[in-house]
GROMACS .gro file of C-alpha atoms in nm:
model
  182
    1UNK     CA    1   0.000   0.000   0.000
    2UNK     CA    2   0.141   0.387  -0.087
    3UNK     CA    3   0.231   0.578   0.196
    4UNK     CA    4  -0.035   0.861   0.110
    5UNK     CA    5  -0.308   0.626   0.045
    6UNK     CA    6  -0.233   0.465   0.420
    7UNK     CA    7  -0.289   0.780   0.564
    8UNK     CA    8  -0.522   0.937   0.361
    9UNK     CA    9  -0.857   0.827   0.494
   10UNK     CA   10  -0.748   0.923   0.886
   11UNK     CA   11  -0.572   1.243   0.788
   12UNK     CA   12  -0.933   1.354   0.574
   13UNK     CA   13  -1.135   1.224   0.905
   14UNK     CA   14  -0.906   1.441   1.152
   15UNK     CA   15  -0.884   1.765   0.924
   16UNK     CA   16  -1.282   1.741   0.847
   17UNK     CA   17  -1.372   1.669   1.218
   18UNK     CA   18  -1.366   1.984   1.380
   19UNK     CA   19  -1.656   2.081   1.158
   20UNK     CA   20  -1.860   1.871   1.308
   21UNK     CA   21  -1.751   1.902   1.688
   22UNK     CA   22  -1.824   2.282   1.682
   23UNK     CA   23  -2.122   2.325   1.443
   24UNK     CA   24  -2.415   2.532   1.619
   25UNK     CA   25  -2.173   2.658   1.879
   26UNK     CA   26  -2.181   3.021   1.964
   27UNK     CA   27  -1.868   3.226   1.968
   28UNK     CA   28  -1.924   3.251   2.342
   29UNK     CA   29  -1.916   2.832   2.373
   30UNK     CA   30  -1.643   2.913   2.110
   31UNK     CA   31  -1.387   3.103   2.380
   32UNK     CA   32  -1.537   2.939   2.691
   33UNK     CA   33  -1.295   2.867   2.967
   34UNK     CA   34  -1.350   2.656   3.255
   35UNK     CA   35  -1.172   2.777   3.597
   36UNK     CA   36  -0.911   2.561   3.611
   37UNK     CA   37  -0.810   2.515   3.252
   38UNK     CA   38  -0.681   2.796   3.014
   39UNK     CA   39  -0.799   2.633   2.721
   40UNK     CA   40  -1.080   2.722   2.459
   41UNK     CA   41  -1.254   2.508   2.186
   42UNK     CA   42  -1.105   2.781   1.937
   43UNK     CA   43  -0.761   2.776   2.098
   44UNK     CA   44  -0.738   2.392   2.129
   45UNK     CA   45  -0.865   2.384   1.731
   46UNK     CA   46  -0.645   2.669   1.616
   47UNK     CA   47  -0.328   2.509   1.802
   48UNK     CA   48  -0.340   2.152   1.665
   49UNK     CA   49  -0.377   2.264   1.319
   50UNK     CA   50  -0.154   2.563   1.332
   51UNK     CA   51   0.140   2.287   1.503
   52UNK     CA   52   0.072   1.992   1.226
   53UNK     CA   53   0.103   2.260   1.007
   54UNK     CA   54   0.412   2.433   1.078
   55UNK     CA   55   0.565   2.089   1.227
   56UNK     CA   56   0.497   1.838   0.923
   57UNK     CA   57   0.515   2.093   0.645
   58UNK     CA   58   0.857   2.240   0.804
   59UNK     CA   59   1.044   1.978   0.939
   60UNK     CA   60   0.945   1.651   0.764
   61UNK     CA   61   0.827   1.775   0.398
   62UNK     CA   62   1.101   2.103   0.410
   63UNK     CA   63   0.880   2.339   0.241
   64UNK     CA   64   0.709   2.668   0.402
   65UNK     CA   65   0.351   2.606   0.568
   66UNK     CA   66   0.016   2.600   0.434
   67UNK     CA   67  -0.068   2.942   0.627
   68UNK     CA   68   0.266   3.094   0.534
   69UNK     CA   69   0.186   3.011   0.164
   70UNK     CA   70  -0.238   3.060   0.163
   71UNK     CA   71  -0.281   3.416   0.308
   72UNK     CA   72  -0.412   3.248   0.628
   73UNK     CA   73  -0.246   3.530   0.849
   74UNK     CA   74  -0.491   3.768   0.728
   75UNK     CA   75  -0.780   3.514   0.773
   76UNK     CA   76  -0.689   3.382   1.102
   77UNK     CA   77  -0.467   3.646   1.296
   78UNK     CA   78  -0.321   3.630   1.596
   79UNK     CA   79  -0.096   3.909   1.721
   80UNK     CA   80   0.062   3.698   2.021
   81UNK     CA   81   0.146   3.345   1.974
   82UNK     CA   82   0.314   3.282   2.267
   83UNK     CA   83   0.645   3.056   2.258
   84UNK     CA   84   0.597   2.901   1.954
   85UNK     CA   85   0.391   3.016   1.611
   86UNK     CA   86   0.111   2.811   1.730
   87UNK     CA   87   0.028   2.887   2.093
   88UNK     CA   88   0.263   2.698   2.289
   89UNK     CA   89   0.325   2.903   2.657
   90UNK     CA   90   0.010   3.112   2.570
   91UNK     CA   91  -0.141   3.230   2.879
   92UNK     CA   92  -0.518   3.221   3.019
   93UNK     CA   93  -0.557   3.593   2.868
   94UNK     CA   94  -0.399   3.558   2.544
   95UNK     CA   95  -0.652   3.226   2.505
   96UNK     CA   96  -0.923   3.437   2.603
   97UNK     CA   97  -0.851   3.730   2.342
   98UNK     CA   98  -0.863   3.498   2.016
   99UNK     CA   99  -1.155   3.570   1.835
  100UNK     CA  100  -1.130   3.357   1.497
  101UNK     CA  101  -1.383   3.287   1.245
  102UNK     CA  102  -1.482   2.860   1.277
  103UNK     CA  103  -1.543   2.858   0.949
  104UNK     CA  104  -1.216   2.989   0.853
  105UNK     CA  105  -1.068   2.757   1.095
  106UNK     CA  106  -1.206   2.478   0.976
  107UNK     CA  107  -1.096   2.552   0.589
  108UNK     CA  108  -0.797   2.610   0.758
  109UNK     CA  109  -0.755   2.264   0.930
  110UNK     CA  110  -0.933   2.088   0.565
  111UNK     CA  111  -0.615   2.263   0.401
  112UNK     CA  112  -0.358   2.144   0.597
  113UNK     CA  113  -0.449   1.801   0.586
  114UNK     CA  114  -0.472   1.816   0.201
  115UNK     CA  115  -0.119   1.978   0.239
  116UNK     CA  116   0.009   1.674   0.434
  117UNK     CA  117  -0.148   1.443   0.167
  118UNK     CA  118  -0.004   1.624  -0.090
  119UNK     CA  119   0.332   1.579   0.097
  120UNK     CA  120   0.290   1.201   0.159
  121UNK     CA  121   0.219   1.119  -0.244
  122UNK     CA  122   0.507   1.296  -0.344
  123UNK     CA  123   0.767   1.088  -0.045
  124UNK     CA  124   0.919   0.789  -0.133
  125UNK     CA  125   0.909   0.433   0.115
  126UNK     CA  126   1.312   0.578   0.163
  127UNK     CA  127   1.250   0.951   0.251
  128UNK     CA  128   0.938   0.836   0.500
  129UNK     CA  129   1.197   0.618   0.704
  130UNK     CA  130   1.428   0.872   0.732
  131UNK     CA  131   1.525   0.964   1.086
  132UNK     CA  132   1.384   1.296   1.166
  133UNK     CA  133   1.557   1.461   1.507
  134UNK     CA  134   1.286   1.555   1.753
  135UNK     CA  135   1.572   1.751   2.014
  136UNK     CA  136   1.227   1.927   2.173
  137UNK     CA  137   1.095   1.613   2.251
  138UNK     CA  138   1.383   1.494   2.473
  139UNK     CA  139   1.305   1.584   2.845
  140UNK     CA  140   0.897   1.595   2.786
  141UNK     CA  141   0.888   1.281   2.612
  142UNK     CA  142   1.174   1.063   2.675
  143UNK     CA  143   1.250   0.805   2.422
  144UNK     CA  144   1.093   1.039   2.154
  145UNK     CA  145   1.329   1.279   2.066
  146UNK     CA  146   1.364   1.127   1.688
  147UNK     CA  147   1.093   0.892   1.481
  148UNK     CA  148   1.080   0.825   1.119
  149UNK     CA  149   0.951   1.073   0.919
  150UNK     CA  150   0.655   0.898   0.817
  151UNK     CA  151   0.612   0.833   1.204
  152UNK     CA  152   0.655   1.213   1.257
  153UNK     CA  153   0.336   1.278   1.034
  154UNK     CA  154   0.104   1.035   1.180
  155UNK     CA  155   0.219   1.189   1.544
  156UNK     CA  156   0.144   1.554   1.455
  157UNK     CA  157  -0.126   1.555   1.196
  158UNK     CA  158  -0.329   1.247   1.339
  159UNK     CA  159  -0.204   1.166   1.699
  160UNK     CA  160  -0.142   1.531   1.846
  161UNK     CA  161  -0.477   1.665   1.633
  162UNK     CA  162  -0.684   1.363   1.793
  163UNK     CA  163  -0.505   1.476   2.129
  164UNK     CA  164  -0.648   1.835   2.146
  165UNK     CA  165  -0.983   1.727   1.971
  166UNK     CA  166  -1.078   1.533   2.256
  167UNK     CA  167  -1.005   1.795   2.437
  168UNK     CA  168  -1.277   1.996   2.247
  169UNK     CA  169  -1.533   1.719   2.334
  170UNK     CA  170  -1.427   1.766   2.708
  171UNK     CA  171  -1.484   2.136   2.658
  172UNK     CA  172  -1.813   2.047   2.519
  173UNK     CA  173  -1.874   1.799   2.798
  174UNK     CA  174  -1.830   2.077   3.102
  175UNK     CA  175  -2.062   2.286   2.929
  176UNK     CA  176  -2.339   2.039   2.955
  177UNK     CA  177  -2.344   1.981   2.586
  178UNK     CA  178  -2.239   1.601   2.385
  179UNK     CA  179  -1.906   1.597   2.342
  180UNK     CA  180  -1.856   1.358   2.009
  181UNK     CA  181  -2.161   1.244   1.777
  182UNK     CA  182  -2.163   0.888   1.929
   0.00000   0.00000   0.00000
């Protein structure tokens, strides 16, 4: 089986899902932060993307991101990104000030995963087992500090995006409302 075609049908489920997790919410469910927990639904759905994005596309596939390259600055901006250029070390009141479009931020998250498919049909079975170095990883996640590169997609743009979209439906959940469709 091709590498992209492996992939493909998770990477379309976890780039499509978020359109479905946040339909009918208002932008106030939108920003919502329980005491306790600095996240949002549109933080936690901006970050994931925003990191697969920046992560895959940069490091594995070498080429500039899907927002640097599809005007999504202007369509999606935020002025303070904290640590990294998708939210790491943001605080409670930097959450609290995004205000981004869902639709938007759903096209957004449908274009990066066709980006990373787009990526994975172009890599060869010899380039997806390279060794990619993870150095960042080292004292958070010990023993992960480098993974293949094929490895390094499925962690970021399927594993890490799964991660924070459960965190959505937990969001959800202390609201009172259903967390996933099932």
């Amino acid at each position: 089986m091709a590498i992209a075609a492996a992939l493909a049908k998770n990477l379309a489920f976890w780039h499509w899902y978020p359109e479905l997790l946040t339909k009918g919410l208002s932008p106030e469910q939108l920003r919502w932060q329980p005491d306790g927990h600095d996240s949002s639904i549109v933080f936690a759905t901006w970050h994931t993307y925003r990191a697969a994005d920046e992560l895959v596309h940069g490091m594995v596939f070498q080429r500039p991101s899907v927002f640097a390259t599809g005007g999504w600055d202007s369509r999606l901006p935020v002025a303070d990104t904290g640590a990294s250029r998708f939210g790491n070390g943001m605080t409670r009141a930097q959450i609290a000030a995004l205000d981004l479009d869902m639709g938007e931020l759903c096209a957004y998250a449908k274009a990066v995963g066709e980006g990373i498919s787009n990526g994975l049909a172009g890599m060869t079975d010899e380039e997806a087992s390279a060794e990619l170095a993870l150095p960042f990883f080292a004292e958070v996640y010990p023993g992960y500090d480098s993974m293949t590169k094929l490895d390094a997609v499925a962690f970021f743009a399927i594993g890490h995006t799964a991660e924070h979209l459960g965190e959505v439906q937990m969001l959800k959940g202390l609201m009172g409302l259903k967390g996933a469709p099932l």
